[in-house]
């Protein structure tokens, strides 16, 4: 296994854009010819677009992009902008009277009371798609869909830390696989190698451990004290898979969230992972599923470790430096 850059996995293109405040944004992953697509929605509060078409029994087998966005349900408008860009460039499903780009996506909740913070919309989605055709680069931390992300929110903003967007990819023989994950979780981010909290619910210079707090309040009527949650992402690969297998790979990729986010898949998270395959290299699907989970695991850690502190949230690296 060799670690590679997420932008090394061709012919996928990745673009990102933030609003003027730099505190919300979107990320898009594009495939001009159409990638075999799948999805797995595990969270209890998802916000998604076009996920039903990814069911194996439904007609369309290829997708031309996936968008990940902040802005809660308002951010679903990003998909329209991505579609507009792709249609202008002749990319989409041939419906005879038009080429219809197939662009599913998911959103996370990063809405702010600050009027300076906008909501990702079609215009921002268009610009993110256009940026994918520039110099291949992917910025981690406070960018794209991770710009307004935060983690560890059981006790509200005052006890939360900065989330972000991250990636990790590898090459195993001829197989290439990677993940892009925007981490905006209710729970804490854990390093599975050490079992230690990397970022999450805190007070002063100590972590409070979200699961412990929940167990202590088991009889409380409501633990949804802060609703700004959801971790979303996409696995991309050149491995040859069917539509049904792409859905199963997306499902298995959630193991990476379960290893690194505690608790994950809660009633107040909309955790959603897509899979996009270039469908080129035959491989063992069990091994591919395991690799997908590993990529997600590492992408989650990279997301919070690359993030920078804001006026609202301390970053993991600044918090550990202080401790």
PDB file of C-alpha atoms in Angstrom:
ATOM      1  CA  UNK A   1       0.000   0.000   0.000  1.00  0.00           C
ATOM      2  CA  UNK A   2       1.332   3.398  -1.019  1.00  0.00           C
ATOM      3  CA  UNK A   3      -0.179   6.682   0.125  1.00  0.00           C
ATOM      4  CA  UNK A   4      -1.025   9.015  -2.767  1.00  0.00           C
ATOM      5  CA  UNK A   5      -2.778  12.368  -3.171  1.00  0.00           C
ATOM      6  CA  UNK A   6      -6.532  12.330  -3.626  1.00  0.00           C
ATOM      7  CA  UNK A   7      -5.991  14.325  -6.840  1.00  0.00           C
ATOM      8  CA  UNK A   8      -3.856  11.472  -8.222  1.00  0.00           C
ATOM      9  CA  UNK A   9      -6.983   9.367  -8.763  1.00  0.00           C
ATOM     10  CA  UNK A  10      -7.929  10.181 -12.341  1.00  0.00           C
ATOM     11  CA  UNK A  11     -10.101  11.083 -14.136  1.00  0.00           C
ATOM     12  CA  UNK A  12     -11.888  12.488 -11.098  1.00  0.00           C
ATOM     13  CA  UNK A  13     -11.773  16.254 -10.639  1.00  0.00           C
ATOM     14  CA  UNK A  14     -12.263  17.977  -7.271  1.00  0.00           C
ATOM     15  CA  UNK A  15     -13.231  21.589  -6.704  1.00  0.00           C
ATOM     16  CA  UNK A  16     -14.011  23.713  -3.652  1.00  0.00           C
ATOM     17  CA  UNK A  17     -15.408  27.144  -2.926  1.00  0.00           C
ATOM     18  CA  UNK A  18     -16.119  29.168   0.211  1.00  0.00           C
ATOM     19  CA  UNK A  19     -18.475  32.106   0.642  1.00  0.00           C
ATOM     20  CA  UNK A  20     -17.151  35.609   1.248  1.00  0.00           C
ATOM     21  CA  UNK A  21     -16.868  35.052   4.995  1.00  0.00           C
ATOM     22  CA  UNK A  22     -14.838  31.872   4.563  1.00  0.00           C
ATOM     23  CA  UNK A  23     -17.097  30.196   7.122  1.00  0.00           C
ATOM     24  CA  UNK A  24     -19.224  28.010   4.882  1.00  0.00           C
ATOM     25  CA  UNK A  25     -18.714  26.445   1.479  1.00  0.00           C
ATOM     26  CA  UNK A  26     -18.999  23.416  -0.776  1.00  0.00           C
ATOM     27  CA  UNK A  27     -16.874  20.694  -2.336  1.00  0.00           C
ATOM     28  CA  UNK A  28     -17.591  18.883  -5.610  1.00  0.00           C
ATOM     29  CA  UNK A  29     -16.186  15.689  -7.114  1.00  0.00           C
ATOM     30  CA  UNK A  30     -16.732  15.323 -10.865  1.00  0.00           C
ATOM     31  CA  UNK A  31     -16.445  12.541 -13.451  1.00  0.00           C
ATOM     32  CA  UNK A  32     -17.121  13.613 -17.040  1.00  0.00           C
ATOM     33  CA  UNK A  33     -17.927  10.197 -18.509  1.00  0.00           C
ATOM     34  CA  UNK A  34     -20.006   9.118 -15.526  1.00  0.00           C
ATOM     35  CA  UNK A  35     -18.888   7.030 -12.578  1.00  0.00           C
ATOM     36  CA  UNK A  36     -20.699   4.028 -11.145  1.00  0.00           C
ATOM     37  CA  UNK A  37     -22.369   5.472  -8.073  1.00  0.00           C
ATOM     38  CA  UNK A  38     -23.549   4.299  -4.671  1.00  0.00           C
ATOM     39  CA  UNK A  39     -24.544   5.830  -1.361  1.00  0.00           C
ATOM     40  CA  UNK A  40     -25.136   4.898   2.258  1.00  0.00           C
ATOM     41  CA  UNK A  41     -27.114   7.145   4.605  1.00  0.00           C
ATOM     42  CA  UNK A  42     -26.581   6.103   8.220  1.00  0.00           C
ATOM     43  CA  UNK A  43     -27.376   9.244  10.215  1.00  0.00           C
ATOM     44  CA  UNK A  44     -30.791  10.041  11.655  1.00  0.00           C
ATOM     45  CA  UNK A  45     -31.037  13.600  10.288  1.00  0.00           C
ATOM     46  CA  UNK A  46     -29.826  13.557   6.672  1.00  0.00           C
ATOM     47  CA  UNK A  47     -30.154  16.245   4.052  1.00  0.00           C
ATOM     48  CA  UNK A  48     -29.596  14.732   0.611  1.00  0.00           C
ATOM     49  CA  UNK A  49     -30.370  15.103  -3.071  1.00  0.00           C
ATOM     50  CA  UNK A  50     -30.844  12.375  -5.730  1.00  0.00           C
ATOM     51  CA  UNK A  51     -29.961   9.463  -3.435  1.00  0.00           C
ATOM     52  CA  UNK A  52     -32.956   7.336  -4.507  1.00  0.00           C
ATOM     53  CA  UNK A  53     -31.609   7.058  -8.050  1.00  0.00           C
ATOM     54  CA  UNK A  54     -28.529   5.310  -6.631  1.00  0.00           C
ATOM     55  CA  UNK A  55     -30.563   2.304  -5.498  1.00  0.00           C
ATOM     56  CA  UNK A  56     -29.370  -0.699  -7.537  1.00  0.00           C
ATOM     57  CA  UNK A  57     -32.808  -1.389  -9.011  1.00  0.00           C
ATOM     58  CA  UNK A  58     -33.216   2.107 -10.446  1.00  0.00           C
ATOM     59  CA  UNK A  59     -32.428   3.101 -14.033  1.00  0.00           C
ATOM     60  CA  UNK A  60     -29.413   5.408 -13.976  1.00  0.00           C
ATOM     61  CA  UNK A  61     -26.140   3.617 -13.235  1.00  0.00           C
ATOM     62  CA  UNK A  62     -23.673   6.469 -13.660  1.00  0.00           C
ATOM     63  CA  UNK A  63     -23.307   9.831 -11.970  1.00  0.00           C
ATOM     64  CA  UNK A  64     -21.361  12.850 -13.175  1.00  0.00           C
ATOM     65  CA  UNK A  65     -20.658  14.444  -9.833  1.00  0.00           C
ATOM     66  CA  UNK A  66     -21.257  14.536  -6.101  1.00  0.00           C
ATOM     67  CA  UNK A  67     -21.515  17.701  -4.046  1.00  0.00           C
ATOM     68  CA  UNK A  68     -20.862  18.129  -0.332  1.00  0.00           C
ATOM     69  CA  UNK A  69     -22.097  21.395   1.131  1.00  0.00           C
ATOM     70  CA  UNK A  70     -22.641  23.452   4.223  1.00  0.00           C
ATOM     71  CA  UNK A  71     -25.785  25.528   4.660  1.00  0.00           C
ATOM     72  CA  UNK A  72     -28.125  22.813   5.940  1.00  0.00           C
ATOM     73  CA  UNK A  73     -31.050  22.200   3.551  1.00  0.00           C
ATOM     74  CA  UNK A  74     -30.373  25.540   1.837  1.00  0.00           C
ATOM     75  CA  UNK A  75     -27.071  24.078   0.641  1.00  0.00           C
ATOM     76  CA  UNK A  76     -28.865  21.534  -1.543  1.00  0.00           C
ATOM     77  CA  UNK A  77     -29.139  24.361  -4.089  1.00  0.00           C
ATOM     78  CA  UNK A  78     -25.415  23.825  -4.775  1.00  0.00           C
ATOM     79  CA  UNK A  79     -26.356  20.833  -6.906  1.00  0.00           C
ATOM     80  CA  UNK A  80     -28.207  23.054  -9.376  1.00  0.00           C
ATOM     81  CA  UNK A  81     -25.091  25.133  -9.949  1.00  0.00           C
ATOM     82  CA  UNK A  82     -22.972  22.031 -10.534  1.00  0.00           C
ATOM     83  CA  UNK A  83     -25.557  20.771 -13.021  1.00  0.00           C
ATOM     84  CA  UNK A  84     -25.518  24.081 -14.866  1.00  0.00           C
ATOM     85  CA  UNK A  85     -21.734  23.991 -15.236  1.00  0.00           C
ATOM     86  CA  UNK A  86     -21.739  20.387 -16.455  1.00  0.00           C
ATOM     87  CA  UNK A  87     -24.565  20.984 -18.938  1.00  0.00           C
ATOM     88  CA  UNK A  88     -22.713  23.964 -20.384  1.00  0.00           C
ATOM     89  CA  UNK A  89     -19.776  21.641 -20.963  1.00  0.00           C
ATOM     90  CA  UNK A  90     -21.841  18.894 -22.620  1.00  0.00           C
ATOM     91  CA  UNK A  91     -21.643  16.507 -19.682  1.00  0.00           C
ATOM     92  CA  UNK A  92     -24.645  14.453 -18.617  1.00  0.00           C
ATOM     93  CA  UNK A  93     -27.044  11.584 -19.232  1.00  0.00           C
ATOM     94  CA  UNK A  94     -28.229  11.605 -22.842  1.00  0.00           C
ATOM     95  CA  UNK A  95     -31.995  12.099 -22.612  1.00  0.00           C
ATOM     96  CA  UNK A  96     -32.151  12.860 -26.384  1.00  0.00           C
ATOM     97  CA  UNK A  97     -33.683  16.297 -25.901  1.00  0.00           C
ATOM     98  CA  UNK A  98     -30.956  17.318 -23.452  1.00  0.00           C
ATOM     99  CA  UNK A  99     -27.944  16.062 -21.572  1.00  0.00           C
ATOM    100  CA  UNK A 100     -28.947  15.802 -17.915  1.00  0.00           C
ATOM    101  CA  UNK A 101     -26.035  15.812 -15.447  1.00  0.00           C
ATOM    102  CA  UNK A 102     -26.658  13.378 -12.590  1.00  0.00           C
ATOM    103  CA  UNK A 103     -25.378  15.062  -9.432  1.00  0.00           C
ATOM    104  CA  UNK A 104     -26.422  13.662  -6.048  1.00  0.00           C
ATOM    105  CA  UNK A 105     -25.178  15.316  -2.891  1.00  0.00           C
ATOM    106  CA  UNK A 106     -25.503  15.873   0.838  1.00  0.00           C
ATOM    107  CA  UNK A 107     -25.359  18.796   3.249  1.00  0.00           C
ATOM    108  CA  UNK A 108     -24.166  19.490   6.776  1.00  0.00           C
ATOM    109  CA  UNK A 109     -25.495  22.038   9.265  1.00  0.00           C
ATOM    110  CA  UNK A 110     -23.187  25.035   9.728  1.00  0.00           C
ATOM    111  CA  UNK A 111     -25.752  27.854   9.762  1.00  0.00           C
ATOM    112  CA  UNK A 112     -24.695  30.898  11.731  1.00  0.00           C
ATOM    113  CA  UNK A 113     -26.486  33.815  13.400  1.00  0.00           C
ATOM    114  CA  UNK A 114     -23.776  36.067  11.975  1.00  0.00           C
ATOM    115  CA  UNK A 115     -25.251  37.880   8.930  1.00  0.00           C
ATOM    116  CA  UNK A 116     -21.801  37.913   7.347  1.00  0.00           C
ATOM    117  CA  UNK A 117     -22.013  34.141   6.864  1.00  0.00           C
ATOM    118  CA  UNK A 118     -23.936  33.223   3.733  1.00  0.00           C
ATOM    119  CA  UNK A 119     -25.491  29.995   2.547  1.00  0.00           C
ATOM    120  CA  UNK A 120     -23.981  27.919  -0.238  1.00  0.00           C
ATOM    121  CA  UNK A 121     -26.167  28.278  -3.334  1.00  0.00           C
ATOM    122  CA  UNK A 122     -26.221  27.465  -7.044  1.00  0.00           C
ATOM    123  CA  UNK A 123     -23.723  30.215  -7.828  1.00  0.00           C
ATOM    124  CA  UNK A 124     -21.246  28.819  -5.306  1.00  0.00           C
ATOM    125  CA  UNK A 125     -21.762  25.312  -6.682  1.00  0.00           C
ATOM    126  CA  UNK A 126     -21.067  26.561 -10.193  1.00  0.00           C
ATOM    127  CA  UNK A 127     -17.821  28.192  -9.062  1.00  0.00           C
ATOM    128  CA  UNK A 128     -16.750  25.064  -7.175  1.00  0.00           C
ATOM    129  CA  UNK A 129     -17.333  22.961 -10.295  1.00  0.00           C
ATOM    130  CA  UNK A 130     -15.399  25.431 -12.415  1.00  0.00           C
ATOM    131  CA  UNK A 131     -12.508  25.371  -9.938  1.00  0.00           C
ATOM    132  CA  UNK A 132     -12.235  21.602 -10.423  1.00  0.00           C
ATOM    133  CA  UNK A 133     -10.907  22.302 -13.913  1.00  0.00           C
ATOM    134  CA  UNK A 134      -8.056  24.453 -12.651  1.00  0.00           C
ATOM    135  CA  UNK A 135      -4.766  23.298 -11.178  1.00  0.00           C
ATOM    136  CA  UNK A 136      -5.388  19.960  -9.396  1.00  0.00           C
ATOM    137  CA  UNK A 137      -5.142  20.738  -5.695  1.00  0.00           C
ATOM    138  CA  UNK A 138      -7.150  19.916  -2.619  1.00  0.00           C
ATOM    139  CA  UNK A 139      -6.977  22.054   0.509  1.00  0.00           C
ATOM    140  CA  UNK A 140      -7.788  20.421   3.824  1.00  0.00           C
ATOM    141  CA  UNK A 141      -9.118  21.977   7.003  1.00  0.00           C
ATOM    142  CA  UNK A 142     -11.155  25.210   6.783  1.00  0.00           C
ATOM    143  CA  UNK A 143     -12.118  24.893   3.115  1.00  0.00           C
ATOM    144  CA  UNK A 144     -15.029  23.814   0.962  1.00  0.00           C
ATOM    145  CA  UNK A 145     -17.707  21.922   2.836  1.00  0.00           C
ATOM    146  CA  UNK A 146     -15.493  21.950   5.931  1.00  0.00           C
ATOM    147  CA  UNK A 147     -15.223  25.737   6.207  1.00  0.00           C
ATOM    148  CA  UNK A 148     -17.900  26.044   8.892  1.00  0.00           C
ATOM    149  CA  UNK A 149     -17.653  22.552  10.373  1.00  0.00           C
ATOM    150  CA  UNK A 150     -17.269  21.872  14.093  1.00  0.00           C
ATOM    151  CA  UNK A 151     -17.154  18.824  16.388  1.00  0.00           C
ATOM    152  CA  UNK A 152     -18.173  17.836  19.917  1.00  0.00           C
ATOM    153  CA  UNK A 153     -21.445  19.711  20.293  1.00  0.00           C
ATOM    154  CA  UNK A 154     -23.403  18.075  23.124  1.00  0.00           C
ATOM    155  CA  UNK A 155     -23.025  21.193  25.308  1.00  0.00           C
ATOM    156  CA  UNK A 156     -23.194  23.855  22.590  1.00  0.00           C
ATOM    157  CA  UNK A 157     -20.757  26.061  20.717  1.00  0.00           C
ATOM    158  CA  UNK A 158     -18.863  27.194  23.797  1.00  0.00           C
ATOM    159  CA  UNK A 159     -17.582  23.646  24.299  1.00  0.00           C
ATOM    160  CA  UNK A 160     -17.075  22.669  20.638  1.00  0.00           C
ATOM    161  CA  UNK A 161     -13.950  22.555  18.479  1.00  0.00           C
ATOM    162  CA  UNK A 162     -13.184  23.175  14.813  1.00  0.00           C
ATOM    163  CA  UNK A 163     -14.012  20.466  12.326  1.00  0.00           C
ATOM    164  CA  UNK A 164     -13.051  20.600   8.672  1.00  0.00           C
ATOM    165  CA  UNK A 165     -12.559  18.688   5.453  1.00  0.00           C
ATOM    166  CA  UNK A 166      -9.883  16.068   4.871  1.00  0.00           C
ATOM    167  CA  UNK A 167      -8.789  13.395   2.446  1.00  0.00           C
ATOM    168  CA  UNK A 168      -6.645  10.299   2.285  1.00  0.00           C
ATOM    169  CA  UNK A 169      -5.881   8.006  -0.635  1.00  0.00           C
ATOM    170  CA  UNK A 170      -3.706   5.011  -1.451  1.00  0.00           C
ATOM    171  CA  UNK A 171      -2.582   2.749  -4.281  1.00  0.00           C
ATOM    172  CA  UNK A 172      -2.566  -1.033  -3.826  1.00  0.00           C
ATOM    173  CA  UNK A 173      -1.178  -2.650  -6.944  1.00  0.00           C
ATOM    174  CA  UNK A 174      -3.212  -1.056  -9.734  1.00  0.00           C
ATOM    175  CA  UNK A 175      -6.140  -0.190  -7.463  1.00  0.00           C
ATOM    176  CA  UNK A 176      -6.478   3.433  -6.363  1.00  0.00           C
ATOM    177  CA  UNK A 177      -8.954   4.475  -3.706  1.00  0.00           C
ATOM    178  CA  UNK A 178      -9.433   7.567  -1.573  1.00  0.00           C
ATOM    179  CA  UNK A 179     -11.943   9.490   0.497  1.00  0.00           C
ATOM    180  CA  UNK A 180     -12.962  13.125   0.935  1.00  0.00           C
ATOM    181  CA  UNK A 181     -14.751  13.702   4.248  1.00  0.00           C
ATOM    182  CA  UNK A 182     -16.283  16.858   5.758  1.00  0.00           C
ATOM    183  CA  UNK A 183     -16.292  16.355   9.529  1.00  0.00           C
ATOM    184  CA  UNK A 184     -19.048  18.187  11.404  1.00  0.00           C
ATOM    185  CA  UNK A 185     -19.954  15.682  14.098  1.00  0.00           C
ATOM    186  CA  UNK A 186     -22.051  15.755  17.252  1.00  0.00           C
ATOM    187  CA  UNK A 187     -19.477  13.383  18.763  1.00  0.00           C
ATOM    188  CA  UNK A 188     -15.744  13.512  19.448  1.00  0.00           C
ATOM    189  CA  UNK A 189     -13.027  12.614  16.956  1.00  0.00           C
ATOM    190  CA  UNK A 190     -10.885   9.747  18.246  1.00  0.00           C
ATOM    191  CA  UNK A 191      -7.529   8.464  17.017  1.00  0.00           C
ATOM    192  CA  UNK A 192      -8.193   4.705  16.787  1.00  0.00           C
ATOM    193  CA  UNK A 193      -4.458   3.963  17.057  1.00  0.00           C
ATOM    194  CA  UNK A 194      -4.322   5.430  20.569  1.00  0.00           C
ATOM    195  CA  UNK A 195      -7.937   5.629  21.676  1.00  0.00           C
ATOM    196  CA  UNK A 196      -7.346   9.279  22.605  1.00  0.00           C
ATOM    197  CA  UNK A 197      -9.632  12.203  21.763  1.00  0.00           C
ATOM    198  CA  UNK A 198      -8.158  14.411  19.019  1.00  0.00           C
ATOM    199  CA  UNK A 199     -10.945  17.004  18.952  1.00  0.00           C
ATOM    200  CA  UNK A 200     -14.346  17.288  20.550  1.00  0.00           C
ATOM    201  CA  UNK A 201     -16.340  18.326  23.591  1.00  0.00           C
ATOM    202  CA  UNK A 202     -14.104  20.242  25.999  1.00  0.00           C
ATOM    203  CA  UNK A 203     -13.940  22.573  28.961  1.00  0.00           C
ATOM    204  CA  UNK A 204     -10.806  24.493  29.871  1.00  0.00           C
ATOM    205  CA  UNK A 205      -7.916  22.290  28.806  1.00  0.00           C
ATOM    206  CA  UNK A 206      -9.696  18.935  29.219  1.00  0.00           C
ATOM    207  CA  UNK A 207     -11.906  16.812  26.992  1.00  0.00           C
ATOM    208  CA  UNK A 208     -15.276  15.973  28.515  1.00  0.00           C
ATOM    209  CA  UNK A 209     -15.931  12.870  26.366  1.00  0.00           C
ATOM    210  CA  UNK A 210     -19.313  13.098  24.655  1.00  0.00           C
ATOM    211  CA  UNK A 211     -20.300   9.480  25.269  1.00  0.00           C
ATOM    212  CA  UNK A 212     -19.613   9.836  28.996  1.00  0.00           C
ATOM    213  CA  UNK A 213     -21.760  12.973  29.127  1.00  0.00           C
ATOM    214  CA  UNK A 214     -24.590  11.205  27.328  1.00  0.00           C
ATOM    215  CA  UNK A 215     -24.470   8.208  29.642  1.00  0.00           C
ATOM    216  CA  UNK A 216     -24.548  10.493  32.665  1.00  0.00           C
ATOM    217  CA  UNK A 217     -27.686  12.102  31.262  1.00  0.00           C
ATOM    218  CA  UNK A 218     -29.396   8.920  30.060  1.00  0.00           C
ATOM    219  CA  UNK A 219     -32.705   9.834  31.673  1.00  0.00           C
ATOM    220  CA  UNK A 220     -32.810  13.327  30.182  1.00  0.00           C
ATOM    221  CA  UNK A 221     -35.631  13.872  27.717  1.00  0.00           C
ATOM    222  CA  UNK A 222     -33.470  15.433  25.025  1.00  0.00           C
ATOM    223  CA  UNK A 223     -29.748  15.328  24.225  1.00  0.00           C
ATOM    224  CA  UNK A 224     -30.126  17.428  21.073  1.00  0.00           C
ATOM    225  CA  UNK A 225     -28.851  20.606  22.686  1.00  0.00           C
ATOM    226  CA  UNK A 226     -27.035  21.724  19.556  1.00  0.00           C
ATOM    227  CA  UNK A 227     -28.279  20.705  16.133  1.00  0.00           C
ATOM    228  CA  UNK A 228     -25.349  21.743  13.949  1.00  0.00           C
ATOM    229  CA  UNK A 229     -24.103  18.314  12.956  1.00  0.00           C
ATOM    230  CA  UNK A 230     -23.471  15.758  10.181  1.00  0.00           C
ATOM    231  CA  UNK A 231     -20.381  14.177   8.606  1.00  0.00           C
ATOM    232  CA  UNK A 232     -20.540  13.665   4.839  1.00  0.00           C
ATOM    233  CA  UNK A 233     -18.119  12.403   2.239  1.00  0.00           C
ATOM    234  CA  UNK A 234     -17.289  10.495  -0.909  1.00  0.00           C
ATOM    235  CA  UNK A 235     -15.088   7.501  -1.681  1.00  0.00           C
ATOM    236  CA  UNK A 236     -13.568   7.486  -5.174  1.00  0.00           C
ATOM    237  CA  UNK A 237     -11.797   4.570  -6.840  1.00  0.00           C
ATOM    238  CA  UNK A 238     -10.719   3.121 -10.183  1.00  0.00           C
ATOM    239  CA  UNK A 239     -11.846  -0.369  -9.120  1.00  0.00           C
ATOM    240  CA  UNK A 240     -14.434  -2.156 -11.247  1.00  0.00           C
ATOM    241  CA  UNK A 241     -17.696  -2.486  -9.302  1.00  0.00           C
ATOM    242  CA  UNK A 242     -21.381  -2.869 -10.060  1.00  0.00           C
ATOM    243  CA  UNK A 243     -23.920  -0.335  -8.841  1.00  0.00           C
ATOM    244  CA  UNK A 244     -24.939  -2.734  -6.061  1.00  0.00           C
ATOM    245  CA  UNK A 245     -21.301  -3.152  -5.040  1.00  0.00           C
ATOM    246  CA  UNK A 246     -20.768   0.613  -5.050  1.00  0.00           C
ATOM    247  CA  UNK A 247     -23.622   0.920  -2.562  1.00  0.00           C
ATOM    248  CA  UNK A 248     -22.061  -1.758  -0.374  1.00  0.00           C
ATOM    249  CA  UNK A 249     -18.644  -0.059  -0.523  1.00  0.00           C
ATOM    250  CA  UNK A 250     -20.289   3.185   0.643  1.00  0.00           C
ATOM    251  CA  UNK A 251     -21.938   1.218   3.431  1.00  0.00           C
ATOM    252  CA  UNK A 252     -18.657  -0.375   4.552  1.00  0.00           C
ATOM    253  CA  UNK A 253     -16.904   3.001   4.401  1.00  0.00           C
ATOM    254  CA  UNK A 254     -19.010   4.092   7.388  1.00  0.00           C
ATOM    255  CA  UNK A 255     -16.826   1.779   9.484  1.00  0.00           C
ATOM    256  CA  UNK A 256     -14.221   4.525   9.178  1.00  0.00           C
ATOM    257  CA  UNK A 257     -16.622   6.965  10.841  1.00  0.00           C
ATOM    258  CA  UNK A 258     -17.453   4.495  13.592  1.00  0.00           C
ATOM    259  CA  UNK A 259     -13.740   4.078  14.373  1.00  0.00           C
ATOM    260  CA  UNK A 260     -13.015   7.791  14.577  1.00  0.00           C
ATOM    261  CA  UNK A 261     -16.218   9.521  15.711  1.00  0.00           C
ATOM    262  CA  UNK A 262     -17.880   8.653  19.036  1.00  0.00           C
ATOM    263  CA  UNK A 263     -20.775   8.549  18.949  1.00  0.00           C
ATOM    264  CA  UNK A 264     -21.371   8.445  15.204  1.00  0.00           C
ATOM    265  CA  UNK A 265     -24.601   7.920  13.229  1.00  0.00           C
ATOM    266  CA  UNK A 266     -26.684   9.583  15.927  1.00  0.00           C
ATOM    267  CA  UNK A 267     -30.263  10.809  15.646  1.00  0.00           C
ATOM    268  CA  UNK A 268     -28.898  14.347  15.229  1.00  0.00           C
ATOM    269  CA  UNK A 269     -26.262  13.538  12.594  1.00  0.00           C
ATOM    270  CA  UNK A 270     -27.064  13.020   8.919  1.00  0.00           C
ATOM    271  CA  UNK A 271     -23.964  10.918   8.216  1.00  0.00           C
ATOM    272  CA  UNK A 272     -23.858  10.102   4.501  1.00  0.00           C
ATOM    273  CA  UNK A 273     -21.117   8.599   2.311  1.00  0.00           C
ATOM    274  CA  UNK A 274     -21.154   8.285  -1.482  1.00  0.00           C
ATOM    275  CA  UNK A 275     -19.046   6.001  -3.673  1.00  0.00           C
ATOM    276  CA  UNK A 276     -17.879   6.865  -7.185  1.00  0.00           C
ATOM    277  CA  UNK A 277     -16.048   4.288  -9.287  1.00  0.00           C
ATOM    278  CA  UNK A 278     -14.252   4.765 -12.586  1.00  0.00           C
ATOM    279  CA  UNK A 279     -14.953   1.047 -13.046  1.00  0.00           C
ATOM    280  CA  UNK A 280     -11.602   0.045 -14.584  1.00  0.00           C
ATOM    281  CA  UNK A 281      -9.608  -2.476 -12.535  1.00  0.00           C
ATOM    282  CA  UNK A 282     -11.091  -5.779 -11.317  1.00  0.00           C
ATOM    283  CA  UNK A 283     -10.441  -6.464  -7.629  1.00  0.00           C
ATOM    284  CA  UNK A 284     -11.600  -8.297  -4.542  1.00  0.00           C
ATOM    285  CA  UNK A 285     -14.577  -6.373  -3.168  1.00  0.00           C
ATOM    286  CA  UNK A 286     -13.879  -7.407   0.439  1.00  0.00           C
ATOM    287  CA  UNK A 287     -10.426  -5.856   0.231  1.00  0.00           C
ATOM    288  CA  UNK A 288     -11.874  -2.782  -1.476  1.00  0.00           C
ATOM    289  CA  UNK A 289     -14.432  -2.333   1.303  1.00  0.00           C
ATOM    290  CA  UNK A 290     -11.714  -2.568   3.940  1.00  0.00           C
ATOM    291  CA  UNK A 291      -9.606  -0.014   2.084  1.00  0.00           C
ATOM    292  CA  UNK A 292     -12.588   2.349   1.821  1.00  0.00           C
ATOM    293  CA  UNK A 293     -13.067   2.263   5.596  1.00  0.00           C
ATOM    294  CA  UNK A 294      -9.356   2.921   6.129  1.00  0.00           C
ATOM    295  CA  UNK A 295      -9.416   5.912   3.760  1.00  0.00           C
ATOM    296  CA  UNK A 296     -12.411   7.394   5.587  1.00  0.00           C
ATOM    297  CA  UNK A 297     -10.751   6.841   8.964  1.00  0.00           C
ATOM    298  CA  UNK A 298      -7.614   8.671   7.932  1.00  0.00           C
ATOM    299  CA  UNK A 299      -9.518  11.419   6.098  1.00  0.00           C
ATOM    300  CA  UNK A 300     -11.487  12.195   9.291  1.00  0.00           C
ATOM    301  CA  UNK A 301      -8.287  12.573  11.286  1.00  0.00           C
ATOM    302  CA  UNK A 302      -6.664  14.714   8.593  1.00  0.00           C
ATOM    303  CA  UNK A 303      -9.728  16.965   8.520  1.00  0.00           C
ATOM    304  CA  UNK A 304      -9.511  18.001  12.175  1.00  0.00           C
ATOM    305  CA  UNK A 305      -5.718  18.019  12.384  1.00  0.00           C
ATOM    306  CA  UNK A 306      -5.443  20.339   9.370  1.00  0.00           C
ATOM    307  CA  UNK A 307      -8.036  22.817  10.639  1.00  0.00           C
ATOM    308  CA  UNK A 308      -7.213  26.276  11.924  1.00  0.00           C
ATOM    309  CA  UNK A 309      -8.779  27.975  14.932  1.00  0.00           C
ATOM    310  CA  UNK A 310     -11.533  30.539  14.371  1.00  0.00           C
ATOM    311  CA  UNK A 311     -13.083  33.111  16.698  1.00  0.00           C
ATOM    312  CA  UNK A 312     -15.758  30.524  17.533  1.00  0.00           C
ATOM    313  CA  UNK A 313     -13.808  27.267  17.712  1.00  0.00           C
ATOM    314  CA  UNK A 314     -10.285  26.242  18.759  1.00  0.00           C
ATOM    315  CA  UNK A 315      -8.502  23.834  16.422  1.00  0.00           C
ATOM    316  CA  UNK A 316      -7.152  20.475  17.498  1.00  0.00           C
ATOM    317  CA  UNK A 317      -3.536  21.503  16.937  1.00  0.00           C
ATOM    318  CA  UNK A 318      -3.898  24.702  18.982  1.00  0.00           C
ATOM    319  CA  UNK A 319      -5.763  22.874  21.747  1.00  0.00           C
ATOM    320  CA  UNK A 320      -3.084  20.189  22.087  1.00  0.00           C
ATOM    321  CA  UNK A 321      -0.332  22.800  21.947  1.00  0.00           C
ATOM    322  CA  UNK A 322      -2.021  24.650  24.817  1.00  0.00           C
ATOM    323  CA  UNK A 323      -2.383  21.431  26.821  1.00  0.00           C
TER     324      UNK A 323
END
